mmCIF file of C-alpha atoms in Angstrom:
data_model
loop_
_atom_site.group_PDB
_atom_site.id
_atom_site.type_symbol
_atom_site.label_atom_id
_atom_site.label_comp_id
_atom_site.label_asym_id
_atom_site.label_seq_id
_atom_site.Cartn_x
_atom_site.Cartn_y
_atom_site.Cartn_z
ATOM 1 C CA MET U 1 0.000 0.000 0.000
ATOM 2 C CA ASN U 2 2.795 2.396 0.934
ATOM 3 C CA SER U 3 4.748 1.462 -2.189
ATOM 4 C CA SER U 4 1.681 2.105 -4.382
ATOM 5 C CA ALA U 5 1.026 5.467 -2.734
ATOM 6 C CA THR U 6 4.665 6.454 -3.189
ATOM 7 C CA THR U 7 4.595 5.499 -6.854
ATOM 8 C CA THR U 8 1.402 7.514 -7.403
ATOM 9 C CA TRP U 9 2.895 10.526 -5.650
ATOM 10 C CA TRP U 10 6.066 10.354 -7.768
ATOM 11 C CA ARG U 11 4.056 10.106 -10.983
ATOM 12 C CA SER U 12 1.946 13.099 -10.015
ATOM 13 C CA HIS U 13 5.061 15.048 -9.029
ATOM 14 C CA VAL U 14 6.829 14.242 -12.291
ATOM 15 C CA THR U 15 3.729 15.084 -14.361
ATOM 16 C CA TRP U 16 3.452 18.528 -12.785
ATOM 17 C CA ARG U 17 7.197 19.020 -13.231
ATOM 18 C CA VAL U 18 6.955 18.231 -16.952
ATOM 19 C CA LEU U 19 3.983 20.588 -17.346
ATOM 20 C CA TYR U 20 5.916 23.316 -15.545
ATOM 21 C CA LEU U 21 8.894 22.764 -17.856
ATOM 22 C CA LEU U 22 6.668 22.906 -20.922
ATOM 23 C CA PHE U 23 5.134 26.155 -19.652
ATOM 24 C CA LEU U 24 8.552 27.722 -19.082
ATOM 25 C CA GLY U 25 9.612 26.472 -22.497
ATOM 26 C CA GLN U 26 6.646 28.195 -24.110
ATOM 27 C CA VAL U 27 7.364 31.488 -22.342
ATOM 28 C CA VAL U 28 10.928 31.289 -23.659
ATOM 29 C CA SER U 29 9.509 30.336 -27.054
ATOM 30 C CA PHE U 30 7.375 33.472 -27.054
ATOM 31 C CA ALA U 31 10.459 35.533 -26.214
ATOM 32 C CA ILE U 32 12.238 33.914 -29.175
ATOM 33 C CA ALA U 33 9.319 34.851 -31.426
ATOM 34 C CA LEU U 34 9.565 38.487 -30.269
ATOM 35 C CA MET U 35 13.320 38.455 -30.928
ATOM 36 C CA SER U 36 12.691 37.056 -34.413
ATOM 37 C CA PHE U 37 10.048 39.675 -35.095
ATOM 38 C CA ASN U 38 12.340 42.547 -34.135
ATOM 39 C CA SER U 39 15.260 41.098 -36.109
ATOM 40 C CA SER U 40 13.050 40.725 -39.159
ATOM 41 C CA LEU U 41 11.699 44.256 -38.680
ATOM 42 C CA LEU U 42 15.215 45.705 -38.521
ATOM 43 C CA ALA U 43 16.146 43.864 -41.717
ATOM 44 C CA ASN U 44 13.053 45.251 -43.472
ATOM 45 C CA LEU U 45 13.965 48.748 -42.298
ATOM 46 C CA GLY U 46 17.342 48.377 -43.999
ATOM 47 C CA VAL U 47 19.425 47.828 -40.861
ATOM 48 C CA ASP U 48 22.249 45.302 -41.163
ATOM 49 C CA ALA U 49 23.875 45.268 -37.714
ATOM 50 C CA PRO U 50 23.394 41.826 -36.104
ATOM 51 C CA LEU U 51 26.272 42.261 -33.651
ATOM 52 C CA THR U 52 24.950 45.602 -32.437
ATOM 53 C CA GLN U 53 21.553 44.015 -31.787
ATOM 54 C CA SER U 54 23.078 41.597 -29.301
ATOM 55 C CA LEU U 55 25.415 44.208 -27.806
ATOM 56 C CA PHE U 56 22.573 45.921 -25.935
ATOM 57 C CA THR U 57 21.348 42.562 -24.633
ATOM 58 C CA TYR U 58 24.734 41.587 -23.228
ATOM 59 C CA ALA U 59 25.158 45.031 -21.676
ATOM 60 C CA THR U 60 21.804 44.731 -19.893
ATOM 61 C CA LEU U 61 22.621 41.233 -18.611
ATOM 62 C CA ALA U 62 26.003 42.412 -17.324
ATOM 63 C CA LEU U 63 24.509 45.422 -15.520
ATOM 64 C CA VAL U 64 21.542 43.652 -13.903
ATOM 65 C CA TYR U 65 23.142 40.357 -12.905
ATOM 66 C CA GLY U 66 26.530 41.970 -12.300
ATOM 67 C CA SER U 67 24.908 44.172 -9.655
ATOM 68 C CA ILE U 68 23.548 41.069 -7.919
ATOM 69 C CA LEU U 69 26.965 39.425 -8.051
ATOM 70 C CA VAL U 70 28.686 42.521 -6.614
ATOM 71 C CA TYR U 71 26.096 42.711 -3.835
ATOM 72 C CA ARG U 72 26.851 39.084 -2.918
ATOM 73 C CA ARG U 73 30.612 39.786 -2.897
ATOM 74 C CA GLN U 74 31.362 36.253 -4.001
ATOM 75 C CA LYS U 75 34.318 35.057 -6.025
ATOM 76 C CA LEU U 76 33.844 33.442 -9.433
ATOM 77 C CA LEU U 77 33.213 29.714 -9.251
ATOM 78 C CA VAL U 78 34.371 29.137 -12.841
ATOM 79 C CA SER U 79 37.556 30.369 -14.529
ATOM 80 C CA TRP U 80 37.088 33.398 -16.788
ATOM 81 C CA TYR U 81 38.305 31.692 -19.965
ATOM 82 C CA TRP U 82 35.409 29.196 -19.881
ATOM 83 C CA TYR U 83 32.965 32.087 -19.872
ATOM 84 C CA LEU U 84 34.891 33.665 -22.750
ATOM 85 C CA ILE U 85 34.496 30.476 -24.808
ATOM 86 C CA LEU U 86 30.797 30.283 -23.921
ATOM 87 C CA ALA U 87 30.258 33.942 -24.847
ATOM 88 C CA PHE U 88 32.184 33.560 -28.116
ATOM 89 C CA ALA U 89 29.905 30.703 -29.180
ATOM 90 C CA ASP U 90 26.766 32.576 -28.119
ATOM 91 C CA VAL U 91 27.756 35.813 -29.881
ATOM 92 C CA HIS U 92 28.427 34.027 -33.160
ATOM 93 C CA GLY U 93 25.240 32.001 -32.887
ATOM 94 C CA ASN U 94 23.273 35.248 -32.545
ATOM 95 C CA TYR U 95 25.290 36.900 -35.309
ATOM 96 C CA LEU U 96 24.707 34.208 -37.936
ATOM 97 C CA VAL U 97 21.011 33.776 -37.167
ATOM 98 C CA ASN U 98 20.317 37.533 -37.074
ATOM 99 C CA LYS U 99 22.329 37.929 -40.276
ATOM 100 C CA ALA U 100 20.058 35.369 -41.930
ATOM 101 C CA TYR U 101 17.131 37.794 -41.738
ATOM 102 C CA GLN U 102 18.873 39.837 -44.430
ATOM 103 C CA PHE U 103 18.335 36.946 -46.858
ATOM 104 C CA SER U 104 15.385 34.846 -45.640
ATOM 105 C CA SER U 105 11.889 35.124 -44.223
ATOM 106 C CA ILE U 106 11.118 35.055 -40.509
ATOM 107 C CA THR U 107 9.486 31.614 -40.791
ATOM 108 C CA THR U 108 12.495 30.000 -42.428
ATOM 109 C CA VAL U 109 15.046 31.458 -40.027
ATOM 110 C CA THR U 110 13.080 30.397 -36.951
ATOM 111 C CA LEU U 111 12.583 26.879 -38.287
ATOM 112 C CA LEU U 112 16.339 26.632 -38.867
ATOM 113 C CA ASP U 113 16.551 26.261 -35.062
ATOM 114 C CA CYS U 114 15.843 22.576 -35.684
ATOM 115 C CA TRP U 115 19.487 22.159 -36.636
ATOM 116 C CA THR U 116 20.424 22.926 -33.038
ATOM 117 C CA ILE U 117 18.769 19.702 -31.861
ATOM 118 C CA PRO U 118 21.063 17.106 -33.477
ATOM 119 C CA TRP U 119 24.104 19.137 -32.455
ATOM 120 C CA VAL U 120 22.868 19.277 -28.855
ATOM 121 C CA ILE U 121 22.207 15.524 -28.804
ATOM 122 C CA ILE U 122 25.720 14.807 -30.082
ATOM 123 C CA LEU U 123 27.417 17.213 -27.655
ATOM 124 C CA THR U 124 25.437 16.131 -24.573
ATOM 125 C CA TRP U 125 26.025 12.458 -25.457
ATOM 126 C CA PHE U 126 29.809 12.806 -25.618
ATOM 127 C CA PHE U 127 30.510 15.577 -23.091
ATOM 128 C CA LEU U 128 27.717 15.345 -20.496
ATOM 129 C CA GLY U 129 27.075 11.594 -20.682
ATOM 130 C CA THR U 130 23.349 12.010 -21.467
ATOM 131 C CA ARG U 131 21.668 8.912 -22.934
ATOM 132 C CA TYR U 132 18.536 8.998 -25.092
ATOM 133 C CA SER U 133 15.922 6.331 -25.812
ATOM 134 C CA LEU U 134 15.042 5.272 -29.363
ATOM 135 C CA TRP U 135 11.725 7.132 -29.075
ATOM 136 C CA GLN U 136 13.499 10.338 -28.090
ATOM 137 C CA LEU U 137 15.844 9.982 -31.064
ATOM 138 C CA LEU U 138 12.839 9.331 -33.309
ATOM 139 C CA GLY U 139 11.165 12.509 -32.072
ATOM 140 C CA ALA U 140 14.304 14.540 -32.725
ATOM 141 C CA ALA U 141 14.668 12.945 -36.168
ATOM 142 C CA LEU U 142 11.119 13.989 -37.073
ATOM 143 C CA CYS U 143 11.948 17.566 -36.112
ATOM 144 C CA VAL U 144 14.953 17.526 -38.442
ATOM 145 C CA THR U 145 12.805 15.993 -41.206
ATOM 146 C CA GLY U 146 10.441 18.927 -40.845
ATOM 147 C CA LEU U 147 13.427 21.229 -41.317
ATOM 148 C CA GLY U 148 14.357 19.463 -44.538
ATOM 149 C CA LEU U 149 10.882 20.072 -45.921
ATOM 150 C CA VAL U 150 10.848 23.774 -45.144
ATOM 151 C CA LEU U 151 14.229 24.220 -46.806
ATOM 152 C CA LEU U 152 12.623 22.976 -50.019
ATOM 153 C CA SER U 153 10.220 25.910 -49.928
ATOM 154 C CA ASP U 154 12.688 28.655 -48.940
ATOM 155 C CA ALA U 155 16.413 29.246 -48.400
ATOM 156 C CA GLY U 156 18.500 30.850 -45.670
ATOM 157 C CA VAL U 157 22.057 31.199 -44.365
ATOM 158 C CA GLY U 158 21.418 30.878 -40.625
ATOM 159 C CA GLY U 159 22.123 27.142 -40.380
ATOM 160 C CA GLY U 160 25.727 27.698 -39.319
ATOM 161 C CA GLY U 161 24.588 29.641 -36.283
ATOM 162 C CA THR U 162 22.832 26.593 -34.875
ATOM 163 C CA LEU U 163 26.144 24.820 -34.163
ATOM 164 C CA PHE U 164 27.280 27.818 -32.109
ATOM 165 C CA TYR U 165 23.894 27.850 -30.356
ATOM 166 C CA ALA U 166 24.298 24.149 -29.539
ATOM 167 C CA ILE U 167 27.752 24.718 -28.043
ATOM 168 C CA SER U 168 26.407 27.639 -26.031
ATOM 169 C CA ASP U 169 23.337 25.703 -24.809
ATOM 170 C CA VAL U 170 25.290 22.615 -23.764
ATOM 171 C CA GLY U 171 27.977 24.701 -22.045
ATOM 172 C CA GLU U 172 25.366 26.753 -20.238
ATOM 173 C CA GLU U 173 23.477 23.600 -19.206
ATOM 174 C CA PHE U 174 26.641 22.192 -17.631
ATOM 175 C CA LEU U 175 27.443 25.434 -15.791
ATOM 176 C CA VAL U 176 23.960 26.167 -14.413
ATOM 177 C CA LYS U 177 23.630 22.581 -13.156
ATOM 178 C CA LYS U 178 27.037 22.582 -11.481
ATOM 179 C CA LYS U 179 27.571 26.236 -10.521
ATOM 180 C CA ASP U 180 25.680 29.484 -9.829
ATOM 181 C CA ARG U 181 22.980 30.622 -12.279
ATOM 182 C CA VAL U 182 23.418 34.339 -11.591
ATOM 183 C CA GLU U 183 27.163 34.106 -12.176
ATOM 184 C CA VAL U 184 26.674 32.264 -15.480
ATOM 185 C CA VAL U 185 24.224 34.833 -16.885
ATOM 186 C CA CYS U 186 26.330 37.755 -15.618
ATOM 187 C CA MET U 187 29.578 36.464 -17.117
ATOM 188 C CA LEU U 188 27.815 35.594 -20.372
ATOM 189 C CA GLY U 189 26.709 39.228 -20.498
ATOM 190 C CA VAL U 190 30.155 40.625 -19.633
ATOM 191 C CA TYR U 191 32.169 38.568 -22.099
ATOM 192 C CA GLY U 192 29.417 38.646 -24.704
ATOM 193 C CA PHE U 193 29.538 42.435 -24.548
ATOM 194 C CA LEU U 194 33.335 42.505 -24.899
ATOM 195 C CA VAL U 195 33.404 40.034 -27.817
ATOM 196 C CA SER U 196 30.603 41.927 -29.585
ATOM 197 C CA LEU U 197 32.341 45.275 -29.040
ATOM 198 C CA VAL U 198 35.591 44.033 -30.579
ATOM 199 C CA GLU U 199 33.877 42.501 -33.588
ATOM 200 C CA ILE U 200 31.656 45.545 -34.157
ATOM 201 C CA SER U 201 34.765 47.720 -34.423
ATOM 202 C CA VAL U 202 35.970 45.442 -37.225
ATOM 203 C CA LEU U 203 32.793 44.392 -39.042
ATOM 204 C CA GLU U 204 29.958 46.863 -38.454
ATOM 205 C CA VAL U 205 31.303 50.397 -38.219
ATOM 206 C CA LYS U 206 30.346 51.256 -41.810
ATOM 207 C CA SER U 207 26.906 49.667 -41.401
ATOM 208 C CA LEU U 208 26.230 51.721 -38.274
ATOM 209 C CA GLU U 209 27.363 54.924 -39.984
ATOM 210 C CA SER U 210 24.931 54.319 -42.845
ATOM 211 C CA ILE U 211 21.880 53.884 -40.587
ATOM 212 C CA LYS U 212 19.351 56.712 -40.707
ATOM 213 C CA TRP U 213 17.990 56.489 -37.193
ATOM 214 C CA THR U 214 14.215 56.699 -36.838
ATOM 215 C CA ALA U 215 11.755 55.972 -34.044
ATOM 216 C CA ASP U 216 10.883 52.617 -35.620
ATOM 217 C CA ILE U 217 14.513 51.517 -35.714
ATOM 218 C CA ILE U 218 15.125 52.568 -32.097
ATOM 219 C CA LEU U 219 11.978 50.749 -30.957
ATOM 220 C CA ALA U 220 13.031 47.612 -32.863
ATOM 221 C CA PHE U 221 16.449 47.640 -31.160
ATOM 222 C CA ALA U 222 14.772 48.182 -27.765
ATOM 223 C CA GLY U 223 12.245 45.423 -28.444
ATOM 224 C CA TYR U 224 15.004 42.987 -29.328
ATOM 225 C CA ALA U 225 16.995 43.905 -26.198
ATOM 226 C CA LEU U 226 14.001 43.451 -23.875
ATOM 227 C CA SER U 227 12.803 40.168 -25.395
ATOM 228 C CA SER U 228 16.312 38.708 -25.448
ATOM 229 C CA PHE U 229 16.847 39.785 -21.814
ATOM 230 C CA LEU U 230 13.721 37.805 -20.909
ATOM 231 C CA PHE U 231 15.064 34.893 -22.941
ATOM 232 C CA TYR U 232 18.468 34.800 -21.225
ATOM 233 C CA THR U 233 16.856 35.200 -17.806
ATOM 234 C CA LEU U 234 14.570 32.185 -18.190
ATOM 235 C CA VAL U 235 16.892 29.866 -20.138
ATOM 236 C CA PRO U 236 18.981 28.785 -17.079
ATOM 237 C CA PHE U 237 15.827 27.630 -15.253
ATOM 238 C CA VAL U 238 14.805 25.374 -18.150
ATOM 239 C CA LEU U 239 18.332 24.059 -18.670
ATOM 240 C CA LYS U 240 18.763 23.291 -14.967
ATOM 241 C CA LEU U 241 15.417 21.519 -14.599
ATOM 242 C CA SER U 242 15.533 19.640 -17.886
ATOM 243 C CA GLY U 243 18.361 19.894 -20.389
ATOM 244 C CA ALA U 244 19.517 21.450 -23.635
ATOM 245 C CA THR U 245 17.692 18.963 -25.876
ATOM 246 C CA MET U 246 14.250 19.373 -24.283
ATOM 247 C CA PHE U 247 14.867 23.112 -24.157
ATOM 248 C CA ASN U 248 15.534 23.381 -27.907
ATOM 249 C CA LEU U 249 12.624 21.105 -28.782
ATOM 250 C CA SER U 250 10.263 23.294 -26.746
ATOM 251 C CA LEU U 251 11.444 26.366 -28.652
ATOM 252 C CA LEU U 252 10.200 24.930 -31.941
ATOM 253 C CA THR U 253 6.706 26.270 -31.202
ATOM 254 C CA SER U 254 8.121 29.763 -31.752
ATOM 255 C CA ASP U 255 7.673 28.940 -35.446
ATOM 256 C CA MET U 256 3.913 29.084 -34.911
ATOM 257 C CA TRP U 257 4.252 32.686 -33.782
ATOM 258 C CA ALA U 258 6.505 33.366 -36.764
ATOM 259 C CA VAL U 259 3.730 32.235 -39.116
ATOM 260 C CA VAL U 260 1.222 34.483 -37.353
ATOM 261 C CA ILE U 261 3.596 37.452 -37.658
ATOM 262 C CA ARG U 262 4.324 36.767 -41.323
ATOM 263 C CA ILE U 263 0.638 36.487 -42.252
ATOM 264 C CA PHE U 264 -0.866 39.311 -40.184
ATOM 265 C CA PHE U 265 2.001 41.819 -39.916
ATOM 266 C CA TYR U 266 3.817 41.408 -43.220
ATOM 267 C CA HIS U 267 0.745 40.215 -45.167
ATOM 268 C CA GLN U 268 2.829 37.513 -46.851
ATOM 269 C CA GLN U 269 1.746 34.098 -48.049
ATOM 270 C CA VAL U 270 3.267 30.992 -46.473
ATOM 271 C CA ASP U 271 4.136 27.992 -48.658
ATOM 272 C CA GLY U 272 1.882 24.999 -47.987
ATOM 273 C CA LEU U 273 4.934 22.805 -47.485
ATOM 274 C CA TYR U 274 5.735 24.850 -44.402
ATOM 275 C CA TYR U 275 2.558 23.716 -42.639
ATOM 276 C CA LEU U 276 3.456 20.076 -43.312
ATOM 277 C CA ALA U 277 6.943 20.723 -41.961
ATOM 278 C CA PHE U 278 5.579 22.382 -38.840
ATOM 279 C CA ALA U 279 3.135 19.505 -38.231
ATOM 280 C CA ILE U 280 6.001 17.004 -38.392
ATOM 281 C CA VAL U 281 8.023 19.122 -35.962
ATOM 282 C CA VAL U 282 5.118 19.204 -33.483
ATOM 283 C CA ILE U 283 4.711 15.419 -33.687
ATOM 284 C CA GLY U 284 8.417 15.002 -33.018
ATOM 285 C CA LEU U 285 8.183 17.322 -29.985
ATOM 286 C CA ILE U 286 5.246 15.369 -28.544
ATOM 287 C CA ILE U 287 7.037 12.031 -28.972
ATOM 288 C CA TYR U 288 10.183 13.361 -27.276
ATOM 289 C CA SER U 289 8.265 14.996 -24.412
ATOM 290 C CA VAL U 290 6.209 11.899 -23.603
ATOM 291 C CA THR U 291 9.160 9.513 -23.708
ATOM 292 C CA GLU U 292 11.307 11.871 -21.626
ATOM 293 C CA LYS U 293 8.571 12.040 -18.983
ATOM 294 C CA ASP U 294 8.337 8.233 -18.866
ATOM 295 C CA SER U 295 12.117 7.995 -18.559
ATOM 296 C CA VAL U 296 12.150 10.485 -15.686
ATOM 297 C CA GLN U 297 9.340 8.617 -13.938
ATOM 298 C CA VAL U 298 11.099 5.268 -14.159
ATOM 299 C CA ASP U 299 14.426 6.685 -12.996
ATOM 300 C CA THR U 300 12.851 8.554 -10.108
ATOM 301 C CA ILE U 301 10.742 5.613 -8.943
ATOM 302 C CA GLU U 302 13.702 3.274 -9.167
ATOM 303 C CA GLU U 303 15.765 5.722 -7.142
ATOM 304 C CA GLY U 304 13.001 5.848 -4.548
ATOM 305 C CA ASN U 305 12.886 2.033 -4.426
ATOM 306 C CA LEU U 306 16.646 1.899 -3.945
ATOM 307 C CA ASN U 307 16.410 4.345 -1.051
ATOM 308 C CA THR U 308 13.585 2.286 0.472
ATOM 309 C CA GLN U 309 15.572 -0.945 0.081
ATOM 310 C CA TYR U 310 18.612 0.692 1.655
ATOM 311 C CA GLN U 311 16.507 1.874 4.582
ATOM 312 C CA VAL U 312 15.110 -1.651 5.103
ATOM 313 C CA LEU U 313 18.588 -3.207 5.002
ATOM 314 C CA HIS U 314 19.901 -0.534 7.338
ATOM 315 C CA ASP U 315 17.061 -1.169 9.823
ATOM 316 C CA GLU U 316 17.589 -4.927 9.626
ATOM 317 C CA SER U 317 21.315 -4.432 10.190
ATOM 318 C CA THR U 318 20.660 -2.214 13.215
ATOM 319 C CA THR U 319 18.197 -4.749 14.671
ATOM 320 C CA SER U 320 20.679 -7.563 14.170
ATOM 321 C CA GLU U 321 23.421 -5.607 15.936
ATOM 322 C CA ASN U 322 21.143 -4.839 18.891
ATOM 323 C CA GLU U 323 20.192 -8.495 19.226
ATOM 324 C CA THR U 324 23.841 -9.487 19.163
ATOM 325 C CA LEU U 325 24.691 -6.974 21.889
ATOM 326 C CA ALA U 326 21.752 -8.102 23.995
ATOM 327 C CA SER U 327 22.818 -11.710 23.832
#
């Protein structure tokens, strides 16, 4: 009876945990959609400054989370060069994806995020020791298949950025699970700002000089900074509770918002093949989510059983020792 009640409690706990993760994932997904909208808007306004877009985000992260870190007066738990590597990957992931809006539609660029998934699976498998079931791999494969279909209907150059995103996501997952979340976000902001500043001085000075600043352009930059700040604030929670693979799969629903934006804001038609691609991606996400939940349930219940068995053995051992002493 006790074992059955414990199992039921664990299943309920895990179910609510998965729902909470999915909710957080969708909030982050909405933030991604807002970032995509503002990037696309800047491209349509003739602005070609992807590094500058991210510069304001990194500056905000450094100021807000840096203030918290200074207030705590704690030393860094991770060496600075690891944060530099993480920031370098993140900056170039943002650069390549934001650059893609100069050549492709918002729907295509957002769906290119699918490429992050296989990279994350490979990196977490080899470097973090994560193991995936066949169903989880099938779900991820369906997501990539959906990507292949959408590429038949449009073209983009943002695919290279997904490898950098994968490196950044896996590195951040490792750090937030092992170290302090505030420190990770703060240092990502600090070194992201420095890397962006150096590269802007080399690559974007002429582009910035050619911009004719208007209220729309300023609002688009501000909108991107605010939405990306929300994104970077929530990402560590999802990565710590779940992992980089589930995190990236959850973000695929941002493509739905991209379609809404393209139809109602830009008044553009979407190729029918895109809807098929998106449907396949959703099916893949559902398969992965369900199988991950089952895996978590089994692992957690088994861990609980092991603890129970240990307690029983410990009690029996204690009883045996008492009897021996009494005799």
